[in-house]
């Protein structure tokens, strides 16, 4: 597989020497660790396993087999989490993206590699990047075991505005599945929104003119957040409040800022416009973007059906109630738990 990285600092060509990349212009050295280029100085711990177990799992996966490693420690995970990391149908939304046998895909925050596994057979090459080396090592072992050879991974720097090691317009499809909300956690003196916009601008830079970005993410004003569910471990209901109030409360209670920003339908539109994306289409992944068994265009008529099927009164009564009170005209699609967003330049 041909990999063509450029220097994330100055975007000049890199020279590959033994176990490092060296920038021909700024002379920055980027080491290759465990076979994975490391374009980073820092990393974020991120695993469904606690740190000791993650190390043991990675070790067994690399020396023996990914499935076996997960199996041995599966008792430390809940059934939902186990399914979440094993299910490789989680990228079934790929049908709405311009992916063909010539396409190059970049999966940012690639985690367990489910998305890459689901996409690998449909495209030419996938780059997977993450802020955590252990995740990338596990992903590499998983691909090896599954005989997938068109996936190439690299680590990138979390505590910075995103700098990708690719030339302009060189990637056909970029995936941000469950990741944009975490970008603001970076240790940078900037608002989470600013960090997210800069990351989106950088993604736009590397996207080809006919390429597309897919974002899977939660809705700020969903029926779950309105019920007080803590989507990213934040305090209940604070995500619904104006940001300055949610920051104030979170600082008082937890001693830190609220930084895992998610947005409403209109909020995402504004964010993506600010990053320069013109064409933005919304979908409702059902039951959620974690397991998108259906992808419903975010249009009132389609979403209305979903709500009718999910209210806990009998179906005929539901239709009658909806008709009688004209409820079908209400914008229920804005309350979807999560969105699948397809955007292009
Ligand atoms: C919720 S998981 C999603 C994993 C994967 N995309 C999926 O859908 O299965 C979030 C992933 O994003 C990574 N991550 C966290 N902060 C990140 C950042 N600032 N940039 C890129 N990835 C990040 C984590 O290491 C983790 O693998």
Coordinates of C-alpha atoms and ligand atoms in Angstrom, one line a residue:
X1 CA 0.0 0.0 0.0
X2 CA 1.3 3.5 -0.9
X3 CA 1.2 6.0 1.9
X4 CA 1.8 9.6 1.2
X5 CA 2.1 11.6 4.3
X6 CA 3.3 15.2 4.4
X7 CA 4.6 17.1 7.4
X8 CA 1.6 18.2 9.6
X9 CA 3.6 21.3 10.6
X10 CA 4.7 22.7 7.2
X11 CA 3.0 20.3 4.7
X12 CA 6.3 19.5 3.0
X13 CA 7.4 16.1 1.8
X14 CA 8.6 13.6 4.4
X15 CA 11.5 11.2 4.0
X16 CA 11.1 7.7 5.4
X17 CA 14.2 6.5 7.3
X18 CA 14.2 3.2 9.2
X19 CA 11.8 4.0 12.1
X20 CA 11.0 7.6 11.5
X21 CA 9.7 10.2 9.1
X22 CA 11.8 13.3 8.7
X23 CA 10.5 16.6 7.2
X24 CA 12.6 17.7 4.3
X25 CA 11.9 21.4 5.0
X26 CA 11.4 22.0 8.7
X27 CA 13.4 18.9 9.7
X28 CA 10.9 17.8 12.3
X29 CA 11.2 14.1 13.1
X30 CA 8.1 12.0 13.4
X31 CA 8.8 8.6 15.0
X32 CA 7.2 5.3 13.9
X33 CA 6.2 3.5 17.1
X34 CA 4.9 -0.1 17.0
X35 CA 4.7 0.3 13.2
X36 CA 2.5 3.4 13.5
X37 CA 3.6 6.9 12.6
X38 CA 3.3 9.2 15.5
X39 CA 2.5 12.8 14.5
X40 CA 2.0 13.8 18.1
X41 CA 3.7 14.8 21.3
X42 CA 0.7 14.0 23.6
X43 CA -2.0 11.4 23.8
X44 CA -5.3 11.0 25.6
X45 CA -6.2 7.8 27.5
X46 CA -9.3 6.5 25.9
X47 CA -10.5 3.0 26.2
X48 CA -13.5 1.0 27.3
X49 CA -11.0 -1.0 29.4
X50 CA -9.2 0.4 32.4
X51 CA -5.5 1.2 31.7
X52 CA -3.9 -2.0 32.9
X53 CA -6.4 -4.2 31.2
X54 CA -6.1 -2.2 27.9
X55 CA -2.4 -2.9 28.0
X56 CA -2.9 -6.6 28.5
X57 CA -5.6 -6.8 25.8
X58 CA -3.3 -5.0 23.3
X59 CA -0.4 -7.4 24.2
X60 CA -2.5 -10.5 23.6
X61 CA -4.1 -9.0 20.4
X62 CA -0.7 -8.3 18.9
X63 CA 1.0 -11.5 19.9
X64 CA -2.0 -13.8 19.3
X65 CA -5.4 -12.7 18.2
X66 CA -7.8 -9.7 18.6
X67 CA -11.0 -11.8 19.1
X68 CA -9.2 -13.9 21.7
X69 CA -7.9 -10.8 23.6
X70 CA -11.4 -9.2 23.7
X71 CA -13.0 -12.6 24.7
X72 CA -10.6 -13.0 27.7
X73 CA -11.5 -9.6 29.1
X74 CA -15.1 -9.4 27.9
X75 CA -16.3 -9.9 31.5
X76 CA -15.1 -6.4 32.4
X77 CA -17.4 -4.9 29.8
X78 CA -21.2 -4.6 29.7
X79 CA -23.1 -6.4 26.9
X80 CA -23.8 -3.1 25.1
X81 CA -20.2 -2.0 25.1
X82 CA -19.0 -5.4 23.9
X83 CA -21.5 -5.3 21.0
X84 CA -20.4 -1.7 20.3
X85 CA -16.8 -2.6 19.8
X86 CA -17.4 -5.9 17.9
X87 CA -20.3 -4.9 15.6
X88 CA -18.8 -4.2 12.1
X89 CA -22.1 -3.2 10.6
X90 CA -21.8 0.2 12.2
X91 CA -20.7 1.9 9.0
X92 CA -23.7 0.9 7.0
X93 CA -24.4 4.6 6.2
X94 CA -21.6 4.4 3.7
X95 CA -24.2 4.1 0.9
X96 CA -24.8 7.9 1.1
X97 CA -21.1 8.7 0.6
X98 CA -19.0 8.9 -2.6
X99 CA -17.1 5.7 -1.9
X100 CA -15.9 3.5 -4.8
X101 CA -12.9 1.3 -5.5
X102 CA -10.7 4.3 -6.2
X103 CA -11.7 6.2 -3.0
X104 CA -9.3 7.2 -0.2
X105 CA -11.1 7.5 3.2
X106 CA -9.9 9.1 6.4
X107 CA -11.5 7.8 9.7
X108 CA -10.7 10.3 12.4
X109 CA -11.0 9.0 16.0
X110 CA -11.1 5.4 14.6
X111 CA -11.4 3.8 18.0
X112 CA -11.9 0.0 17.7
X113 CA -11.8 0.0 13.9
X114 CA -15.4 -1.1 13.4
X115 CA -15.9 1.8 10.9
X116 CA -12.8 1.0 9.0
X117 CA -13.7 -2.7 8.9
X118 CA -17.1 -1.8 7.5
X119 CA -15.7 0.4 4.8
X120 CA -12.4 -1.4 3.8
X121 CA -14.0 -3.6 1.2
X122 CA -15.7 -0.7 -0.7
X123 CA -12.7 1.6 -1.1
X124 CA -9.1 1.7 -2.2
X125 CA -7.5 2.8 1.0
X126 CA -8.4 3.9 4.6
X127 CA -6.3 6.0 6.9
X128 CA -7.3 5.6 10.6
X129 CA -6.1 8.1 13.1
X130 CA -6.6 8.4 16.8
X131 CA -5.2 10.3 19.8
X132 CA -4.5 7.0 21.6
X133 CA -1.7 4.6 20.6
X134 CA -3.2 1.6 22.3
X135 CA -6.4 2.0 20.2
X136 CA -4.3 2.1 17.1
X137 CA -2.3 -1.0 18.0
X138 CA -5.4 -2.9 18.7
X139 CA -6.9 -1.7 15.4
X140 CA -3.8 -2.9 13.6
X141 CA -4.0 -6.3 15.1
X142 CA -7.7 -6.6 14.3
X143 CA -7.1 -5.7 10.6
X144 CA -4.3 -8.2 10.4
X145 CA -6.5 -11.0 11.8
X146 CA -9.3 -10.1 9.4
X147 CA -7.0 -10.0 6.4
X148 CA -7.6 -6.3 5.7
X149 CA -4.5 -4.8 4.1
X150 CA -5.8 -1.4 2.8
X151 CA -5.9 0.2 6.3
X152 CA -3.1 2.4 7.4
X153 CA -3.0 4.1 10.8
X154 CA -1.3 7.1 12.5
X155 CA -1.5 8.9 15.7
X156 CA -2.2 12.6 15.8
X157 CA -1.9 15.4 18.3
X158 CA -5.0 16.1 20.4
X159 CA -3.8 19.3 22.1
X160 CA -3.6 21.4 19.1
X161 CA -5.9 22.8 16.4
X162 CA -6.1 19.8 14.0
X163 CA -3.2 19.5 11.6
X164 CA -3.5 16.5 9.2
X165 CA -0.5 15.0 7.5
X166 CA -2.1 15.1 4.0
X167 CA -1.8 17.5 1.0
X168 CA -4.8 19.7 0.0
X169 CA -7.8 17.9 -1.7
X170 CA -6.2 14.5 -1.3
X171 CA -9.0 12.6 0.5
X172 CA -12.4 11.6 -0.9
X173 CA -14.3 10.8 2.3
X174 CA -13.7 11.8 5.9
X175 CA -15.5 10.2 8.8
X176 CA -16.1 11.7 12.2
X177 CA -18.2 9.2 14.0
X178 CA -18.7 10.0 17.7
X179 CA -15.6 12.2 17.7
X180 CA -16.4 15.9 17.0
X181 CA -17.8 16.3 20.5
X182 CA -14.5 15.1 22.1
X183 CA -12.3 17.5 20.2
X184 CA -13.0 20.4 22.5
X185 CA -11.5 18.4 25.4
X186 CA -8.1 19.4 24.0
X187 CA -5.9 21.2 26.5
X188 CA -5.8 24.4 24.5
X189 CA -6.7 28.0 25.5
X190 CA -9.6 28.2 23.1
X191 CA -13.3 27.5 23.3
X192 CA -14.5 24.0 22.3
X193 CA -16.4 25.6 19.5
X194 CA -13.3 27.2 18.1
X195 CA -11.4 23.9 18.3
X196 CA -14.2 22.2 16.5
X197 CA -14.4 24.8 13.7
X198 CA -10.6 24.7 13.2
X199 CA -10.7 20.9 12.9
X200 CA -13.6 21.1 10.4
X201 CA -11.7 23.7 8.4
X202 CA -8.6 21.4 8.3
X203 CA -10.9 18.5 7.2
X204 CA -12.3 20.7 4.4
X205 CA -8.8 21.5 3.3
X206 CA -7.9 17.8 2.7
X207 CA -11.2 16.9 1.1
X208 CA -11.3 16.6 -2.7
X209 CA -13.8 19.0 -4.4
X210 CA -16.3 16.1 -5.0
X211 CA -15.6 14.5 -1.6
X212 CA -17.8 14.3 1.5
X213 CA -17.5 14.5 5.3
X214 CA -19.8 12.2 7.4
X215 CA -20.5 13.2 11.0
X216 CA -22.3 10.9 13.4
X217 CA -23.1 12.7 16.6
X218 CA -25.8 13.4 19.3
X219 CA -28.4 16.1 19.2
X220 CA -28.2 18.8 22.0
X221 CA -32.0 19.0 22.3
X222 CA -33.1 15.4 22.0
X223 CA -35.8 13.6 24.0
X224 CA -32.9 12.0 26.0
X225 CA -31.1 15.3 26.9
X226 CA -34.5 16.8 27.7
X227 CA -35.0 14.0 30.2
X228 CA -31.7 14.8 31.8
X229 CA -29.6 11.9 30.3
X230 CA -25.9 12.5 30.7
X231 CA -24.7 12.0 27.2
X232 CA -21.0 12.5 27.7
X233 CA -20.8 12.3 31.5
X234 CA -21.7 16.0 31.9
X235 CA -24.0 17.1 34.7
X236 CA -27.7 16.4 33.9
X237 CA -29.5 19.2 31.9
X238 CA -26.4 21.4 31.8
X239 CA -25.9 20.8 28.1
X240 CA -29.3 22.4 27.4
X241 CA -28.3 25.7 29.0
X242 CA -26.5 28.6 27.4
X243 CA -22.8 27.7 27.3
X244 CA -21.6 30.3 29.8
X245 CA -24.1 29.1 32.4
X246 CA -23.2 25.4 31.8
X247 CA -19.5 26.3 32.1
X248 CA -20.2 28.2 35.3
X249 CA -22.2 25.4 36.9
X250 CA -19.8 22.7 35.8
X251 CA -16.8 24.7 37.2
X252 CA -18.6 25.1 40.5
X253 CA -19.6 21.4 40.8
X254 CA -16.7 19.6 39.1
X255 CA -14.0 22.1 39.1
X256 CA -13.6 22.0 35.3
X257 CA -15.3 23.5 32.2
X258 CA -18.0 21.8 30.2
X259 CA -16.2 21.1 27.0
X260 CA -18.0 18.2 25.2
X261 CA -20.1 20.5 23.0
X262 CA -22.9 19.0 21.0
X263 CA -25.4 21.1 19.0
X264 CA -28.9 21.3 17.8
X265 CA -29.9 20.8 14.1
X266 CA -29.5 24.6 13.6
X267 CA -26.3 24.7 15.6
X268 CA -24.6 22.0 13.4
X269 CA -25.7 23.9 10.3
X270 CA -24.1 27.1 11.6
X271 CA -20.9 25.3 12.8
X272 CA -20.5 23.6 9.4
X273 CA -21.2 26.9 7.5
X274 CA -18.6 28.6 9.6
X275 CA -16.1 26.0 8.6
X276 CA -16.9 26.6 4.9
X277 CA -19.2 23.6 4.1
X278 CA -22.0 24.5 1.7
X279 CA -24.0 21.4 1.1
X280 CA -25.2 19.9 4.4
X281 CA -27.8 17.0 4.5
X282 CA -29.2 15.6 7.8
X283 CA -30.3 12.1 8.5
X284 CA -31.7 10.4 11.6
X285 CA -29.8 7.1 12.2
X286 CA -32.2 4.7 13.9
X287 CA -32.0 3.6 16.7
X288 CA -28.9 5.7 17.0
X289 CA -25.7 6.7 15.2
X290 CA -23.9 4.0 17.3
X291 CA -25.9 1.3 15.5
X292 CA -27.5 2.8 12.4
X293 CA -29.9 0.0 11.3
X294 CA -31.8 2.6 9.3
X295 CA -30.9 6.0 8.0
X296 CA -33.9 8.2 7.7
X297 CA -33.7 11.6 5.8
X298 CA -34.4 14.3 8.4
X299 CA -37.7 15.4 6.9
X300 CA -40.8 15.8 8.9
X301 CA -42.9 13.2 7.1
X302 CA -40.4 10.4 7.7
X303 CA -39.6 11.3 11.2
X304 CA -43.3 11.6 12.1
X305 CA -43.6 7.9 11.3
X306 CA -40.8 7.1 13.7
X307 CA -42.5 9.0 16.5
X308 CA -45.8 7.3 15.9
X309 CA -44.1 3.9 16.1
X310 CA -42.3 4.8 19.3
X311 CA -45.0 6.4 21.5
X312 CA -46.3 4.0 24.1
X313 CA -50.0 4.1 23.3
X314 CA -51.8 1.9 20.8
X315 CA -51.0 2.7 17.2
X316 CA -54.6 3.6 16.1
X317 CA -55.0 5.9 19.1
X318 CA -51.6 7.5 18.3
X319 CA -52.7 8.3 14.8
X320 CA -56.0 9.7 16.1
X321 CA -54.3 11.9 18.7
X322 CA -51.8 13.2 16.1
X323 CA -54.5 14.0 13.6
X324 CA -56.9 15.5 16.1
X325 CA -54.3 18.0 17.6
X326 CA -52.4 18.6 14.4
X327 CA -49.3 17.3 16.0
X328 CA -47.9 16.0 12.8
X329 CA -47.1 19.5 11.8
X330 CA -44.7 19.9 14.8
X331 CA -40.9 19.7 14.1
X332 CA -40.4 16.4 15.9
X333 CA -37.4 15.6 13.7
X334 CA -35.5 18.3 15.6
X335 CA -35.7 16.1 18.7
X336 CA -34.0 13.1 17.2
X337 CA -31.4 11.5 19.6
X338 CA -28.6 11.7 17.1
X339 CA -27.8 12.9 13.6
X340 CA -25.9 11.5 10.6
X341 CA -24.7 14.6 8.7
X342 CA -23.3 14.5 5.2
X343 CA -21.5 17.6 4.1
X344 CA -19.5 18.7 1.1
X345 CA -17.6 21.8 -0.1
Ligands
LIG1 C1 -16.7 7.4 21.0 S1 -15.2 6.8 20.4 C2 -15.7 6.6 18.6 C3 -14.8 5.6 18.0 C4 -15.2 5.3 16.5 N1 -15.2 6.5 15.7 C5 -16.5 4.6 16.4 O1 -17.5 5.2 16.0 O2 -16.5 3.4 16.9 C6 -14.3 8.3 20.3 C7 -12.9 8.1 19.7 O3 -12.3 9.4 19.4 C8 -11.0 9.4 19.9 N2 -10.7 10.8 20.2 C9 -10.9 11.5 21.4 N3 -10.6 12.8 21.3 C10 -10.2 12.9 20.0 C11 -9.7 14.0 19.3 N4 -9.5 15.2 19.8 N5 -9.4 13.8 18.0 C12 -9.5 12.6 17.4 N6 -10.0 11.5 18.1 C13 -10.3 11.7 19.3 C14 -10.9 8.5 21.0 O4 -9.6 8.0 21.2 C15 -11.9 7.4 20.6 O5 -11.2 6.4 19.8

